[in-house]
C-alpha positions as MATLAB code, in Angstrom:
seq = 'MKYTVITGASSGIGYETALAFAARGKNLVVVARREEELAKLRAEVAKINADVDVQLRVSDLTIAENVYGLYESLKDLELETWINNAGFGNFDTVGEQRLSKIESMLQLNIEALTILSSLFVRDYAEVAGTQLINISSGGGYTIVPNAVTYCATKFYVSAFTEGLSHELKANNAKMKAKVLAPAATETEFAKRARDENEFEYEGRVAKFHTAKEMAGFLLDLYDSEKVLGIVDGFTYEFELEDPQFNHYAG';
ca = [
      91.146   83.941  107.315;
      92.635   85.349  104.098;
      95.753   87.493  103.759;
      97.161   90.152  101.470;
     100.940   89.891  101.059;
     102.921   93.085  100.419;
     106.672   93.050   99.860;
     108.714   96.186  100.419;
     106.212   97.253  103.062;
     108.494   99.146  105.440;
     108.106  102.488  103.648;
     106.685  104.289  100.639;
     104.028  102.738   98.429;
     104.166   99.377  100.205;
     103.638  100.988  103.621;
     100.707  103.117  102.474;
      99.182  100.200  100.580;
      99.233   98.130  103.755;
      97.341  100.874  105.582;
      94.856  101.175  102.705;
      94.121   97.444  102.689;
      93.885   97.415  106.483;
      91.225  100.126  106.248;
      89.233   97.622  104.201;
      89.654   94.988  106.891;
      92.192   92.908  104.965;
      94.583   90.802  107.013;
      98.196   91.420  106.067;
     101.555   89.777  105.619;
     104.082   92.597  105.381;
     107.599   91.864  104.166;
     110.769   93.970  104.368;
     114.360   93.951  105.608;
     113.794   96.372  108.506;
     111.960   94.703  111.369;
     111.612   97.906  113.390;
     109.805   99.635  110.529;
     107.464   96.676  110.085;
     106.673   96.818  113.798;
     105.791  100.500  113.431;
     103.537   99.618  110.516;
     101.727   96.991  112.573;
     101.149   99.586  115.288;
      99.662  101.998  112.742;
      97.406   99.276  111.367;
      96.113   98.628  114.886;
      95.029  102.269  115.100;
      93.045  101.889  111.867;
      91.500   98.504  112.551;
      92.437   96.497  115.633;
      90.761   93.406  114.180;
      93.236   93.140  111.283;
      95.876   90.453  111.783;
      99.346   91.598  110.674;
     102.024   88.986  110.128;
     105.610   90.265  109.882;
     108.222   88.641  107.654;
     111.731   90.068  107.867;
     113.561   89.110  104.696;
     116.155   90.420  102.257;
     114.755   89.325   98.896;
     117.973   90.094   97.043;
     119.086   86.674   98.346;
     117.495   83.861   96.330;
     117.141   81.376   99.183;
     115.233   84.003  101.187;
     112.695   84.319   98.374;
     111.834   80.635   98.535;
     111.977   80.747  102.324;
     109.469   83.589  102.438;
     106.925   81.727  100.360;
     107.441   78.513  102.335;
     106.779   80.430  105.566;
     103.293   81.285  104.282;
     102.184   77.746  103.477;
      99.877   77.602  106.498;
      98.090   80.831  105.533;
      95.305   81.297  103.003;
      96.386   84.026  100.589;
      94.092   86.282   98.613;
      96.258   89.016   97.078;
      99.990   89.198   96.436;
     101.627   92.581   95.786;
     105.243   92.504   94.627;
     106.252   96.021   95.575;
     109.851   95.460   96.716;
     112.358   96.931   94.304;
     114.838   99.746   93.837;
     116.339  101.851   91.095;
     119.647  103.214   89.902;
     120.668  106.405   88.139;
     123.932  106.011   86.219;
     125.089  105.442   82.687;
     125.586  101.785   81.819;
     129.340  102.240   81.689;
     129.473  103.863   85.122;
     126.923  101.856   87.079;
     128.153   99.988   90.159;
     127.764   96.330   89.249;
     127.370   94.997   92.787;
     124.313   97.247   93.149;
     123.046   96.213   89.716;
     123.291   92.531   90.643;
     121.097   93.139   93.691;
     118.656   95.206   91.630;
     118.307   92.438   89.043;
     117.766   89.876   91.783;
     115.081   91.938   93.511;
     113.293   93.604   90.603;
     113.282   90.572   88.297;
     114.232   87.265   89.899;
     112.464   87.591   93.250;
     109.354   88.994   91.592;
     109.291   86.177   89.032;
     109.754   83.423   91.591;
     107.131   84.785   93.992;
     104.662   85.420   91.174;
     105.182   81.906   89.818;
     104.713   80.237   93.195;
     101.582   82.249   93.914;
     100.096   81.460   90.492;
     100.955   77.782   90.882;
      99.006   77.544   94.140;
      96.182   80.056   93.653;
      95.400   80.519   89.947;
      92.129   78.619   90.337;
      91.026   80.353   93.531;
      88.235   82.872   92.984;
      88.974   86.445   93.986;
      92.755   86.168   93.963;
      94.916   88.911   92.469;
      98.599   89.357   91.738;
      99.704   92.985   91.426;
     103.282   93.680   90.358;
     104.712   97.164   90.725;
     106.441   98.365   87.579;
     107.094  102.009   86.684;
     106.498  104.578   84.003;
     110.087  103.559   83.264;
     108.691  100.137   82.425;
     107.081  101.651   79.321;
     109.525  104.476   78.486;
     113.328  104.578   78.642;
     114.548  107.244   81.075;
     118.019  108.775   80.468;
     120.701  107.538   82.891;
     118.362  104.828   84.155;
     118.581  102.326   81.300;
     119.193   99.226   83.401;
     116.511  100.132   85.924;
     114.008  100.756   83.120;
     114.945   97.419   81.564;
     114.069   95.646   84.820;
     110.703   97.370   84.833;
     110.082   96.593   81.153;
     110.512   92.993   82.247;
     107.999   93.421   85.068;
     105.477   95.001   82.698;
     105.925   92.418   79.921;
     105.938   89.497   82.355;
     102.789   90.634   84.150;
     100.877   91.616   81.023;
     101.850   88.272   79.483;
     100.759   86.427   82.598;
      97.424   88.226   82.475;
      96.904   87.014   78.902;
      97.921   83.497   79.936;
      95.521   83.380   82.874;
      92.634   84.627   80.741;
      93.426   82.129   77.964;
      93.305   79.322   80.522;
      90.079   80.650   82.074;
      91.868   80.948   85.402;
      90.143   82.742   88.251;
      93.174   84.789   89.310;
      93.788   88.245   87.836;
      97.295   89.583   87.187;
      97.775   93.347   87.062;
     100.602   95.851   86.812;
     100.894   99.257   88.481;
     103.200  101.773   86.792;
     103.853  104.852   88.958;
     105.762  107.933   87.865;
     107.845  109.952   90.345;
     106.555  109.218   93.849;
     107.712  110.727   97.123;
     109.343  107.693   98.733;
     112.826  106.475   99.663;
     113.296  105.455   96.015;
     115.327  108.519   94.988;
     117.720  108.220   97.923;
     118.639  104.638   97.095;
     118.677  105.160   93.341;
     121.028  108.121   93.718;
     122.995  106.702   96.678;
     122.202  109.811   98.706;
     121.449  109.964  102.426;
     118.670  112.524  101.964;
     116.521  113.615   99.036;
     113.793  116.250   99.051;
     111.285  115.933   96.232;
     109.910  119.417   96.754;
     112.030  121.782   94.703;
     113.972  119.019   92.920;
     111.175  117.120   91.171;
     108.729  119.109   89.045;
     105.815  116.691   89.460;
     105.301  113.781   91.797;
     102.671  111.899   93.760;
     102.758  111.010   97.425;
     102.999  107.375   98.415;
      99.486  107.632   99.853;
      98.161  108.853   96.499;
      99.823  105.923   94.748;
      98.304  103.493   97.245;
      94.927  104.965   96.345;
      95.662  104.401   92.659;
      96.625  100.814   93.449;
      93.243  100.283   95.087;
      91.577  101.720   91.978;
      93.436   99.128   89.912;
      92.556   96.398   92.397;
      88.856   97.266   92.104;
      88.888   97.494   88.300;
      88.720   94.970   85.484;
      91.723   96.570   83.768;
      95.203   95.042   83.683;
      97.319   98.197   83.803;
      97.229  101.211   86.094;
      99.666  103.825   84.814;
     100.523  107.430   85.592;
     100.796  109.584   82.466;
     104.335  110.930   82.439;
     103.236  114.341   81.143;
      99.902  115.089   82.815;
     100.501  112.885   85.894;
      96.918  111.695   85.621;
      96.306  108.099   86.671;
      94.804  105.927   83.937;
      93.387  102.416   83.910;
      94.322  100.703   80.659;
      94.355   97.442   78.743;
      97.754   95.748   78.212;
     100.196   97.847   76.171;
     102.522   95.226   74.724;
     101.625   93.321   71.575;
     100.490   89.790   72.302;
     100.639   86.973   69.756;
      97.337   85.175   69.997;
      98.439   82.158   67.934;
];
């Protein structure tokens, strides 16, 4: 029995991606801080496909020891796909940003993603059919005003994942590494990034996708031979692309 692991699965893109993979009959390990939301997700999966096994892992991945603990808790499972979706943003100038929040963002967006990616690659790079999909952002390819630090974390995700893809191909590994780069998406992202209790996309954001639409785009990337799935920041069309960063071939 093989499993797809999705971090940040309690809401938004992670939640909808879990439902999309369940519709394909994929067994799931869903990870988030909020156990009650994960339980609701498992109940929704059961409505789609009662044969799908859903393992819950309640974990705050801004804490380093939890990151290692999460991976260790999966040692008895056979993994097929790992989706590092957990992450959050921040809208502030560099001089005004709240550093306690920034520390957590760096830990989640960069450190946790790097550790989990590395552990998964270490164990599964030579297993046919395996995929690692890291969630970046359009802000991982373009600097957004008042979100410099957030964009920098996503530039890291994009460069790290594109570089890993090159590395795996150079070593003739069987695993594929891919990066998804959404633009504005109707999730809880804006609330946390802005430190607001409520945020309505309609009327405040000119263009955006729903989380369900983004989950569909993620499946398109999963099914493709391309490394990058990115939303055009002007047209909001989803595009499957080759890596964007220059790579020194040696």
